[in-house]
Coordinates of C-alpha atoms in Angstrom, one line a residue:
M1 CA 114.0 80.3 101.9
A2 CA 112.9 82.0 98.7
A3 CA 109.8 80.4 98.3
A4 CA 109.0 81.0 102.1
A5 CA 110.6 84.9 101.9
I6 CA 107.5 85.4 99.0
S7 CA 105.1 83.8 101.3
H8 CA 106.3 86.2 103.5
L9 CA 104.7 88.5 101.0
R10 CA 100.4 88.6 77.3
R11 CA 103.8 91.7 70.6
G12 CA 104.1 93.7 68.0
A13 CA 107.4 94.4 65.1
P14 CA 110.0 96.0 66.9
R15 CA 111.6 99.3 65.9
H16 CA 115.0 97.8 64.6
A17 CA 115.5 101.1 62.9
R18 CA 114.6 103.0 66.6
A19 CA 116.2 100.7 68.8
L20 CA 119.5 100.9 66.9
L21 CA 119.5 104.7 66.0
Y22 CA 119.0 104.5 69.8
L23 CA 121.5 102.6 70.7
S24 CA 123.9 104.7 68.2
T25 CA 123.5 107.8 70.4
R26 CA 125.2 105.9 73.2
R27 CA 128.2 107.4 75.0
F28 CA 130.1 104.4 76.1
S29 CA 132.4 105.7 78.8
S30 CA 136.0 105.3 79.0
S31 CA 138.4 103.2 80.1
S32 CA 138.9 104.8 83.9
A33 CA 134.7 104.0 84.1
A34 CA 135.1 100.5 83.3
R35 CA 137.7 100.1 86.1
V36 CA 135.0 101.6 88.5
A37 CA 132.5 98.5 87.4
P38 CA 133.6 96.3 85.2
L39 CA 131.1 93.5 85.8
A40 CA 128.5 96.6 84.8
A41 CA 130.0 97.0 81.7
V42 CA 129.9 93.3 80.0
A43 CA 126.6 93.2 81.8
A44 CA 124.9 96.2 79.9
S45 CA 126.5 94.5 76.7
A46 CA 125.6 91.4 77.3
R47 CA 122.3 93.2 78.1
R48 CA 121.8 95.1 74.5
L49 CA 122.9 92.0 72.8
L50 CA 120.3 89.4 74.3
S51 CA 117.2 92.4 73.9
T52 CA 114.1 90.8 72.6
S53 CA 111.9 93.7 72.3
V54 CA 112.6 97.6 71.4
D55 CA 109.1 98.6 72.1
S56 CA 109.4 102.3 73.6
G57 CA 106.0 102.1 74.8
A58 CA 103.1 99.8 73.7
S59 CA 102.0 97.5 75.3
S60 CA 102.2 93.9 74.1
T61 CA 98.6 93.5 74.5
G62 CA 96.5 97.1 74.9
E63 CA 96.7 99.1 72.1
S64 CA 96.0 102.1 74.2
Y65 CA 98.5 101.5 76.2
K66 CA 101.0 105.4 77.3
P67 CA 104.3 105.2 77.8
P68 CA 104.4 107.0 81.4
L69 CA 104.2 111.4 81.0
F70 CA 108.2 112.6 81.8
D71 CA 108.3 114.9 84.4
P72 CA 110.6 117.6 83.5
F73 CA 111.9 117.8 87.3
R74 CA 113.4 114.1 86.6
A75 CA 115.8 115.5 83.3
A76 CA 118.2 117.5 86.0
S77 CA 119.1 114.1 87.1
L78 CA 119.6 112.8 83.5
A79 CA 123.1 113.1 82.8
S80 CA 124.1 115.4 79.9
S81 CA 125.1 112.2 77.5
A82 CA 122.2 111.0 77.9
P83 CA 119.9 110.3 74.7
P84 CA 117.4 112.0 73.6
L85 CA 113.8 111.0 74.0
E86 CA 112.8 111.1 70.9
S87 CA 114.2 109.8 68.1
P88 CA 113.8 111.7 65.8
P89 CA 112.7 110.1 61.8
I90 CA 114.6 107.7 60.1
E91 CA 114.2 107.8 56.2
E92 CA 113.0 105.4 55.0
L93 CA 115.4 103.8 52.0
P94 CA 113.6 103.7 47.8
D95 CA 112.8 100.8 46.7
D96 CA 115.8 101.2 44.1
A97 CA 118.1 101.8 46.9
T98 CA 121.5 99.2 46.2
P99 CA 121.5 97.1 49.7
P100 CA 124.2 96.5 52.3
P101 CA 127.2 93.8 50.2
E102 CA 126.9 91.0 51.4
E103 CA 130.5 88.8 53.4
E104 CA 132.0 88.3 51.2
P105 CA 132.5 84.1 52.0
G106 CA 135.4 82.3 53.4
L107 CA 135.8 85.7 55.6
P108 CA 136.5 84.1 59.5
A109 CA 132.9 85.1 61.5
P110 CA 133.6 87.2 64.4
E111 CA 134.5 86.0 67.5
K112 CA 130.7 85.8 69.9
D113 CA 130.8 87.7 73.6
P114 CA 131.5 84.5 75.6
V115 CA 129.2 86.7 78.4
A116 CA 126.4 87.0 75.7
T117 CA 126.7 83.4 75.4
T118 CA 126.4 83.2 78.7
C119 CA 123.4 85.1 79.6
Q120 CA 121.6 83.6 76.4
H121 CA 122.4 80.2 77.4
E122 CA 121.2 81.3 81.0
L123 CA 117.7 82.8 79.4
E124 CA 116.5 80.2 77.4
G125 CA 117.3 77.7 80.6
L126 CA 115.0 80.4 81.9
K127 CA 112.3 80.1 79.6
A128 CA 112.5 76.0 79.2
W129 CA 111.6 76.2 82.9
V130 CA 108.7 77.7 82.8
E131 CA 107.3 76.3 80.0
T132 CA 107.9 73.1 82.3
V133 CA 106.0 75.4 85.2
R134 CA 103.0 75.9 83.5
S135 CA 102.4 71.9 82.3
R136 CA 103.1 70.7 85.4
K137 CA 99.9 69.4 86.6
E138 CA 98.2 71.9 89.3
S139 CA 96.8 70.9 92.4
T140 CA 92.9 71.6 93.6
E141 CA 94.2 73.7 95.7
E142 CA 96.5 75.3 93.2
K143 CA 93.8 76.0 90.3
E144 CA 91.6 77.4 93.1
A145 CA 94.4 80.2 94.0
W146 CA 95.1 80.9 90.3
S147 CA 90.8 81.7 89.8
L148 CA 91.3 83.2 92.8
L149 CA 94.5 85.9 91.5
G150 CA 92.8 86.4 88.5
R151 CA 90.3 87.9 89.6
S152 CA 92.3 90.2 91.7
V153 CA 93.8 91.9 88.6
V154 CA 93.1 95.5 88.3
S155 CA 92.7 97.1 84.3
Y156 CA 93.6 100.7 83.7
C157 CA 92.5 101.6 80.3
G158 CA 91.8 98.3 79.0
T159 CA 95.6 97.2 80.5
A160 CA 96.3 95.1 83.2
V161 CA 97.7 97.1 85.9
G162 CA 97.9 95.2 89.4
T163 CA 96.1 93.5 92.1
V164 CA 94.4 94.2 94.6
A165 CA 95.6 93.2 98.1
A166 CA 92.7 91.8 99.2
N167 CA 89.2 90.5 97.7
D168 CA 87.1 89.6 100.4
P169 CA 82.8 89.4 99.4
S170 CA 82.4 90.0 103.9
T171 CA 84.2 93.5 103.6
A172 CA 82.9 94.9 100.5
N173 CA 81.4 98.0 102.4
Q174 CA 84.9 98.5 103.8
M175 CA 87.5 98.0 101.3
L176 CA 89.5 101.1 103.3
N177 CA 92.9 100.3 100.9
Y178 CA 92.3 96.4 100.4
D179 CA 91.2 97.3 96.8
Q180 CA 94.5 99.1 96.3
V181 CA 97.6 97.5 94.1
F182 CA 99.9 97.6 97.2
I183 CA 103.7 97.7 95.5
R184 CA 105.3 95.4 98.0
D185 CA 101.9 93.2 97.7
F186 CA 102.4 93.2 93.9
V187 CA 105.6 91.3 94.4
P188 CA 104.9 87.9 95.3
S189 CA 101.4 88.5 92.5
A190 CA 104.3 89.0 89.9
I191 CA 107.0 86.7 90.7
A192 CA 103.5 84.0 90.7
F193 CA 103.1 85.7 87.0
L194 CA 106.7 85.9 85.7
L195 CA 107.0 81.5 86.5
K196 CA 104.2 81.3 84.7
G197 CA 105.1 82.5 82.1
E198 CA 102.3 86.1 82.1
G199 CA 105.1 89.0 81.9
D200 CA 103.1 91.5 80.9
I201 CA 101.2 92.7 83.6
V202 CA 104.6 93.3 85.3
K203 CA 105.7 95.6 82.9
N204 CA 102.6 97.5 82.9
F205 CA 102.9 97.7 86.9
L206 CA 106.6 98.3 86.8
L207 CA 105.6 101.3 83.9
H208 CA 102.3 103.1 85.2
T209 CA 104.0 103.1 88.3
L210 CA 107.4 104.7 87.4
Q211 CA 104.7 107.1 86.0
L212 CA 103.5 108.9 89.4
Q213 CA 106.9 108.5 90.8
S214 CA 107.5 111.7 93.4
W215 CA 104.6 113.2 92.7
E216 CA 103.5 115.9 94.7
K217 CA 101.8 114.5 96.6
T218 CA 101.7 116.4 100.5
V219 CA 101.2 115.7 103.7
D220 CA 100.8 118.0 105.7
C221 CA 101.9 120.7 103.7
Y222 CA 104.9 118.8 103.0
S223 CA 106.0 116.8 99.8
P224 CA 108.4 113.4 100.1
G225 CA 111.8 113.4 99.0
Q226 CA 112.4 113.5 95.0
G227 CA 112.3 109.7 94.1
L228 CA 110.0 107.7 96.0
M229 CA 107.4 105.8 94.6
P230 CA 104.2 105.3 96.4
A231 CA 102.4 102.2 98.7
S232 CA 100.3 101.7 96.6
F233 CA 97.5 103.5 93.7
K234 CA 93.7 103.1 92.8
V235 CA 92.6 103.4 89.6
R236 CA 89.1 106.6 89.4
S237 CA 87.0 106.8 87.1
I238 CA 86.7 111.2 86.9
P239 CA 84.5 112.7 84.5
L240 CA 85.4 113.8 81.6
D241 CA 86.1 117.5 81.1
G242 CA 83.2 117.8 84.0
N243 CA 81.2 115.7 81.8
S244 CA 78.8 113.5 83.9
E245 CA 78.1 111.2 81.0
A246 CA 81.7 110.6 79.7
F247 CA 84.3 109.3 82.0
E248 CA 88.1 108.2 82.1
E249 CA 90.6 106.8 84.5
V250 CA 93.2 107.8 86.5
L251 CA 95.7 106.2 88.3
D252 CA 95.4 108.2 91.9
P253 CA 99.0 107.0 93.9
D254 CA 98.9 106.7 98.0
F255 CA 102.6 108.1 99.2
G256 CA 100.6 107.6 103.6
E257 CA 99.2 110.4 103.0
S258 CA 96.2 108.5 103.2
A259 CA 97.4 105.4 104.8
I260 CA 96.5 104.3 108.2
G261 CA 99.6 105.6 110.5
R262 CA 99.8 109.0 107.9
V263 CA 104.3 106.9 107.3
A264 CA 105.3 107.4 103.7
P265 CA 106.8 103.8 101.8
V266 CA 110.4 103.0 102.8
D267 CA 110.8 99.8 100.4
S268 CA 108.0 100.2 97.7
G269 CA 111.2 101.8 95.7
L270 CA 113.7 98.8 96.5
W271 CA 111.5 96.3 96.2
W272 CA 110.6 98.0 91.9
I273 CA 114.7 97.8 91.4
I274 CA 113.7 93.9 92.9
L275 CA 110.9 93.0 90.4
L276 CA 112.6 95.5 87.4
R277 CA 116.1 93.4 87.5
A278 CA 113.0 89.1 88.2
Y279 CA 110.9 90.4 85.1
G280 CA 114.3 91.5 82.9
K281 CA 116.1 87.6 83.5
I282 CA 112.5 85.6 82.7
T283 CA 111.5 87.7 79.9
G284 CA 114.9 88.7 78.2
D285 CA 113.5 92.6 77.6
Y286 CA 116.0 94.1 79.1
A287 CA 115.4 97.1 76.6
L288 CA 112.2 98.0 79.1
Q289 CA 115.9 98.7 81.9
E290 CA 117.4 100.6 78.9
R291 CA 114.4 102.7 78.7
V292 CA 115.8 106.8 79.3
D293 CA 112.1 107.0 81.7
V294 CA 113.1 103.6 83.9
Q295 CA 117.3 104.0 84.5
T296 CA 116.5 107.6 85.3
G297 CA 113.5 106.1 87.9
I298 CA 116.0 103.7 88.5
R299 CA 118.5 106.8 90.1
L300 CA 116.1 108.5 91.6
I301 CA 115.4 105.8 93.7
L302 CA 119.2 105.2 94.1
N303 CA 119.8 109.5 94.9
L304 CA 116.8 109.3 97.5
C305 CA 118.9 106.1 99.2
L306 CA 122.3 107.6 99.2
S307 CA 122.1 110.4 99.9
D308 CA 124.2 112.2 102.4
G309 CA 121.9 112.9 106.1
F310 CA 122.9 113.0 109.5
D311 CA 123.4 109.6 110.2
M312 CA 127.1 107.6 110.5
F313 CA 126.1 104.5 110.2
P314 CA 125.3 102.7 106.1
T315 CA 122.4 101.2 106.6
L316 CA 119.5 103.1 105.8
L317 CA 117.9 105.3 109.4
V318 CA 114.2 104.3 108.7
T319 CA 110.8 104.7 111.1
D320 CA 108.5 102.3 112.7
G321 CA 105.4 101.1 110.0
S322 CA 107.1 102.8 106.6
C323 CA 108.5 98.5 105.1
M324 CA 105.9 95.2 104.9
I325 CA 105.4 95.7 109.4
D326 CA 103.3 98.4 108.5
R327 CA 102.3 99.4 112.4
R328 CA 103.9 99.9 115.3
M329 CA 106.3 97.8 115.7
G330 CA 109.1 99.0 118.0
I331 CA 111.2 99.0 115.2
H332 CA 112.1 102.4 114.4
G333 CA 116.4 103.2 113.2
H334 CA 118.0 100.5 111.4
P335 CA 115.2 97.6 110.8
L336 CA 117.5 94.7 109.3
E337 CA 114.1 94.3 106.7
I338 CA 114.9 97.7 105.3
Q339 CA 118.7 96.8 104.9
S340 CA 118.3 93.3 103.6
L341 CA 115.7 95.0 100.6
F342 CA 119.0 97.8 100.7
Y343 CA 121.7 96.0 100.1
S344 CA 119.8 93.4 97.8
A345 CA 118.4 96.5 95.8
L346 CA 121.4 98.0 95.6
R347 CA 122.8 94.8 93.7
C348 CA 120.2 94.8 91.0
A349 CA 120.4 98.5 90.0
R350 CA 124.7 97.9 89.7
E351 CA 123.4 95.5 87.3
M352 CA 120.9 97.3 85.7
V353 CA 122.1 100.8 85.8
S354 CA 123.5 101.4 82.1
V355 CA 127.4 102.4 82.3
N356 CA 128.1 106.1 80.7
D357 CA 130.3 108.8 81.6
G358 CA 127.2 110.6 83.6
S359 CA 126.8 107.0 85.9
N360 CA 130.2 106.5 87.0
S361 CA 129.5 108.8 90.3
L362 CA 126.7 106.4 91.0
I363 CA 128.0 103.2 90.0
R364 CA 131.0 104.4 92.6
A365 CA 128.7 105.6 94.9
I366 CA 126.9 102.3 94.9
N367 CA 129.6 100.2 95.3
Y368 CA 130.9 101.7 98.3
R369 CA 127.8 101.4 99.8
L370 CA 127.4 97.9 99.1
S371 CA 130.5 97.1 100.9
A372 CA 130.8 99.4 103.9
L373 CA 126.6 97.8 104.6
S374 CA 127.4 94.3 103.9
F375 CA 130.6 94.5 106.6
H376 CA 127.8 96.3 108.7
I377 CA 125.5 93.6 108.7
R378 CA 127.8 91.0 109.2
E379 CA 129.8 91.9 111.9
Y380 CA 127.2 93.6 113.7
Y381 CA 124.3 92.2 113.9
W382 CA 125.2 88.5 113.4
V383 CA 124.6 86.5 116.7
D384 CA 124.7 83.0 117.9
M385 CA 125.9 81.5 120.9
K386 CA 129.5 82.8 121.0
K387 CA 128.3 86.4 120.0
I388 CA 126.3 86.6 122.5
N389 CA 128.5 85.4 124.7
E390 CA 131.1 88.1 124.2
I391 CA 128.6 90.7 124.5
Y392 CA 127.3 89.3 128.2
R393 CA 131.3 90.3 128.8
Y394 CA 131.2 93.9 126.9
K395 CA 132.7 96.5 128.7
T396 CA 131.2 99.8 128.3
E397 CA 131.1 103.2 127.4
E398 CA 134.4 103.3 125.5
Y399 CA 135.8 105.5 123.8
S400 CA 138.4 105.5 121.3
H401 CA 138.5 104.2 117.4
D402 CA 139.7 101.4 119.3
A403 CA 136.8 100.5 121.3
I404 CA 135.6 96.7 121.1
N405 CA 131.6 98.2 122.1
K406 CA 131.4 100.5 119.3
F407 CA 127.7 100.8 120.2
N408 CA 127.6 100.8 123.8
I409 CA 126.1 98.2 124.1
Y410 CA 124.3 97.7 128.1
P411 CA 124.3 93.8 128.7
E412 CA 121.7 94.0 130.6
Q413 CA 119.8 94.3 127.2
I414 CA 119.8 90.6 126.4
P415 CA 116.7 89.2 127.1
S416 CA 116.1 86.1 129.0
W417 CA 114.6 84.3 127.0
L418 CA 117.0 83.9 124.0
A419 CA 120.2 82.1 126.7
D420 CA 117.9 79.5 126.2
W421 CA 116.3 79.3 122.7
I422 CA 119.4 80.0 120.5
P423 CA 120.8 76.5 119.4
E424 CA 124.4 75.7 119.9
K425 CA 124.6 75.4 115.9
G426 CA 123.0 78.4 114.6
G427 CA 122.3 82.0 114.4
Y428 CA 120.6 85.0 112.9
L429 CA 120.4 88.3 112.4
I430 CA 118.8 91.1 114.8
G431 CA 115.8 92.6 114.1
N432 CA 117.6 96.1 114.5
L433 CA 120.5 98.0 116.1
Q434 CA 120.9 101.8 117.1
P435 CA 123.3 103.0 119.8
A436 CA 123.2 101.3 123.2
H437 CA 119.9 99.5 121.4
M438 CA 119.9 96.1 119.8
D439 CA 116.8 94.4 119.2
F440 CA 117.7 90.2 119.5
R441 CA 113.8 89.6 117.4
F442 CA 114.1 87.4 115.1
F443 CA 112.6 88.6 111.5
S444 CA 112.2 86.1 109.2
L445 CA 111.6 88.6 106.0
G446 CA 114.9 89.9 107.1
N447 CA 117.3 87.1 107.5
L448 CA 115.2 85.0 104.9
W449 CA 116.0 88.2 101.9
A450 CA 119.5 88.1 103.1
I451 CA 120.4 84.4 102.2
I452 CA 118.5 85.3 98.5
S453 CA 120.7 88.8 98.1
S454 CA 123.9 87.2 99.5
L455 CA 124.1 89.4 102.0
A456 CA 124.7 87.4 104.5
T457 CA 127.8 84.3 104.0
Q458 CA 127.6 81.1 103.9
R459 CA 128.5 79.8 107.1
Q460 CA 125.7 83.1 108.3
A461 CA 123.1 81.4 105.5
E462 CA 123.3 77.7 107.5
G463 CA 123.2 79.2 110.4
I464 CA 120.1 80.4 110.1
L465 CA 118.7 77.7 108.2
N466 CA 120.0 75.3 110.8
L467 CA 117.5 77.9 113.6
I468 CA 115.0 77.9 111.5
E469 CA 114.7 74.1 111.4
A470 CA 116.5 73.5 115.5
K471 CA 113.2 76.1 116.4
W472 CA 110.3 74.7 113.7
E473 CA 107.6 74.5 116.5
D474 CA 108.4 78.4 117.7
I475 CA 109.0 80.0 113.7
I476 CA 106.7 77.9 111.7
A477 CA 103.5 75.9 114.2
N478 CA 100.7 75.2 112.9
M479 CA 101.1 77.8 110.1
P480 CA 104.1 80.3 108.3
L481 CA 106.0 82.2 108.7
K482 CA 106.1 84.3 111.7
I483 CA 107.0 87.7 110.9
C484 CA 108.5 88.1 113.7
Y485 CA 109.9 86.2 117.3
P486 CA 108.8 86.3 120.3
A487 CA 105.8 88.5 120.0
L488 CA 105.0 91.9 121.8
E489 CA 103.0 91.3 125.4
Y490 CA 101.9 92.9 128.2
E491 CA 103.1 95.9 128.9
E492 CA 105.3 95.9 126.5
W493 CA 102.7 95.7 124.1
R494 CA 101.3 98.3 124.6
I495 CA 104.0 100.8 125.0
I496 CA 105.6 100.0 122.1
T497 CA 102.6 99.6 119.7
G498 CA 100.2 101.8 121.8
S499 CA 97.9 99.6 122.2
D500 CA 97.4 98.4 118.4
P501 CA 94.5 95.7 118.5
K502 CA 95.9 94.6 114.9
N503 CA 98.7 93.5 116.6
T504 CA 97.9 92.0 119.8
P505 CA 100.4 89.7 121.1
W506 CA 101.0 86.2 118.8
S507 CA 98.9 88.4 115.9
Y508 CA 99.3 90.2 112.7
H509 CA 102.8 90.8 113.7
N510 CA 104.1 87.8 114.4
A511 CA 115.9 80.5 101.0
C512 CA 116.3 77.4 101.2
I513 CA 116.1 76.8 97.9
K514 CA 119.8 79.0 97.5
M515 CA 121.3 76.6 99.7
G516 CA 120.1 73.6 99.0
R517 CA 117.7 72.7 101.7
R518 CA 114.2 72.3 99.4
D519 CA 113.2 69.8 102.4
L520 CA 112.8 72.6 104.7
A521 CA 110.8 74.6 102.3
Q522 CA 108.9 71.9 101.4
R523 CA 107.5 70.8 104.5
A524 CA 107.3 74.3 105.1
I525 CA 104.5 75.0 101.9
E526 CA 103.4 71.6 103.2
V527 CA 102.5 73.2 107.0
A528 CA 100.6 76.0 105.1
E529 CA 98.6 73.7 101.9
K530 CA 96.2 72.0 104.5
R531 CA 95.0 75.4 105.6
L532 CA 94.9 78.2 102.9
S533 CA 91.4 76.9 100.6
E534 CA 90.0 75.2 104.0
D535 CA 90.1 78.5 105.9
K536 CA 89.5 81.0 103.0
W537 CA 93.1 82.4 102.2
P538 CA 93.4 85.0 105.2
E539 CA 95.4 87.8 105.7
Y540 CA 97.2 86.8 108.9
Y541 CA 96.9 84.0 111.7
D542 CA 96.9 84.6 115.5
T543 CA 98.0 82.6 118.8
R544 CA 101.4 81.5 119.3
T545 CA 101.1 78.5 117.1
G546 CA 98.6 80.0 114.4
R547 CA 95.8 77.4 115.0
F548 CA 93.7 80.7 115.4
I549 CA 93.0 82.8 111.7
G550 CA 93.8 86.1 112.3
K551 CA 90.3 88.3 114.4
Q552 CA 90.5 91.2 111.8
S553 CA 92.7 89.2 109.4
R554 CA 91.2 89.2 105.6
L555 CA 90.2 86.5 103.5
Y556 CA 91.2 86.0 99.7
Q557 CA 94.7 87.9 100.4
T558 CA 96.2 88.1 97.1
W559 CA 99.3 87.9 99.1
T560 CA 98.6 84.9 100.6
I561 CA 97.4 83.2 97.2
A562 CA 100.1 84.2 95.6
G563 CA 102.9 83.6 98.0
Y564 CA 101.2 80.1 97.3
L565 CA 101.4 79.8 94.2
S566 CA 105.1 81.6 93.7
S567 CA 106.5 78.6 96.4
K568 CA 104.9 76.0 95.0
M569 CA 106.1 76.5 91.5
L570 CA 109.6 77.4 92.3
L571 CA 109.6 74.3 94.9
D572 CA 109.0 73.0 91.0
C573 CA 111.4 74.1 89.5
P574 CA 114.3 75.4 91.8
E575 CA 116.3 76.9 89.1
L576 CA 114.1 79.8 88.8
A577 CA 114.8 80.9 91.5
S578 CA 117.6 82.7 90.2
I579 CA 115.9 86.1 89.2
L580 CA 115.7 86.8 92.4
I581 CA 119.0 85.9 94.0
C582 CA 122.0 87.5 94.1
E583 CA 125.1 85.2 94.3
E584 CA 128.7 86.1 96.4
D585 CA 130.7 89.2 95.3
L586 CA 133.8 87.8 95.5
E587 CA 135.4 91.9 94.7
L588 CA 133.2 93.9 98.1
L589 CA 134.8 91.5 100.0
E590 CA 137.8 93.0 98.4
G591 CA 137.0 96.8 99.0
C592 CA 135.9 98.9 101.2
A593 CA 134.6 101.7 101.7
C594 CA 137.0 103.5 104.8
S595 CA 139.9 102.6 101.4
V596 CA 138.7 106.3 100.6
N597 CA 139.6 108.5 103.9
K598 CA 143.2 108.9 103.9
S599 CA 142.6 110.3 107.3
A600 CA 144.7 109.2 109.9
R601 CA 140.8 109.0 112.3
T602 CA 139.3 106.5 109.7
K603 CA 140.4 103.2 110.8
C604 CA 138.7 100.0 109.3
S605 CA 138.0 97.0 111.5
R606 CA 137.6 94.9 108.6
R607 CA 140.4 92.9 108.9
A608 CA 140.2 92.1 111.8
A609 CA 137.1 90.3 111.9
R610 CA 137.6 89.2 108.1
S611 CA 138.1 85.3 110.0
Q612 CA 134.2 86.0 111.1
V613 CA 133.1 87.6 107.6
L614 CA 135.1 85.6 105.0
V615 CA 133.6 81.6 106.9

């Protein structure tokens, strides 16, 4: 449910000569590299053919825009074959110079690249749909939403760079960090702008957040990992050289050292990669992805996520409060939301990473991780009535490579509400999995993004939507969409959340287009549309059925406004959802990370589970 997942949430002349020089300095991979990532090589070739902009720094509207400074620490991660940051000047041809000879008539035209032709047709189709969206008749609620979204735009040096989290006039003196631009919160705004054909603010956002990557901001003298993206940033005016009459604007990022709970964001970098791909697909400006600083930023994020650690699983180990659920919610470990975003970001990055001698190992690592991650989630996170019956009869304390109960799950962990709640037809991906622990709660974003990214199989995706339809009153009710079902209550709520007053039971933390279920998405939007404008676009709703505006809810919340607008446009032009969707990759199903290990002790259970995974 692309629409529901999102709601849960302005060209100078191109420098052709410099672009040609840039491409001529590229060193492309050998035949062995092409075998490693043939799809990435073809995609990179298509991108170069289709690039419509080669401006390496200037904004399309603001001449005051400056490209991100190159961090010397980033240079260490660049391959030796990377192109130079600054290309040498190109000597202009004298006026009397003989132009290059024209091609002789009668010679056969060079064959067209079929992949590039297909990509060109896709780009033209998307641009046509964008024009359709721009010319569609908008409702009164949509016009109000666009006006409010425009008021939330933040400018830096005269250039739009993002939207504030909320613009609630009733809390003007108590904004906390709601007046900042959050990476995760800006994503629905970015999608809305892209669908409307306004891509400049998205490009500026991508470049400026890249400039903020991995600053030496610390919590108690401890620096964040290189490649970390900030959770948010704020535009501040500071005196220029001690002059109280002259000021300059600076971007002040927050990596968690000022946030409530002091938790660094795991999802910011993942969302940044996903948004970068969406921007390229809908605008055709693939030159942005080819920039050295952008390529470096992608690699730094991937290096941070793919680094080895103490964990034994292909999933990302994260702490509570480090993603959209930015308060204690009992998701420490391997929460589904992060795994879905991680998988999606890896899929997107594999399309965008430039193929050269220095990227072969990175692409190989991406492929291995994608293969292992897809199997792990599909096999161990999926539950339906059949799987719950298997868990109910699990044997425990199994010690062997052939153990069925690999994580030593005790059947007593199955909650009493689950047996009567899960429908006969349908299922979902559980919220978390760790040794001796399964979190059976239904988390909406993780499940819906698993559909969008094809982390879930076709059968599982259909099962998730069937469950949402069957349990409509529990998951949707009067206001879509609960982040989590069921809510933590009583003593469990007190212990897990720390008695968080903004996280009381049934309060704050509580893909249809891809699957051809527009009716289900339309139904959900119609429910929300009845109340959002009247309720002043609140941050969240309270009570089991969502009938009360959240007690501590901010009004005119940007993600609410932008999510609504994006959903409406995607429902009218579902073809535009392709900028977010990743289709199933059959090569990932055939490969397995276990195959690189020749140890006799390593046994892969993928073959045994193939009947379920591939259905």
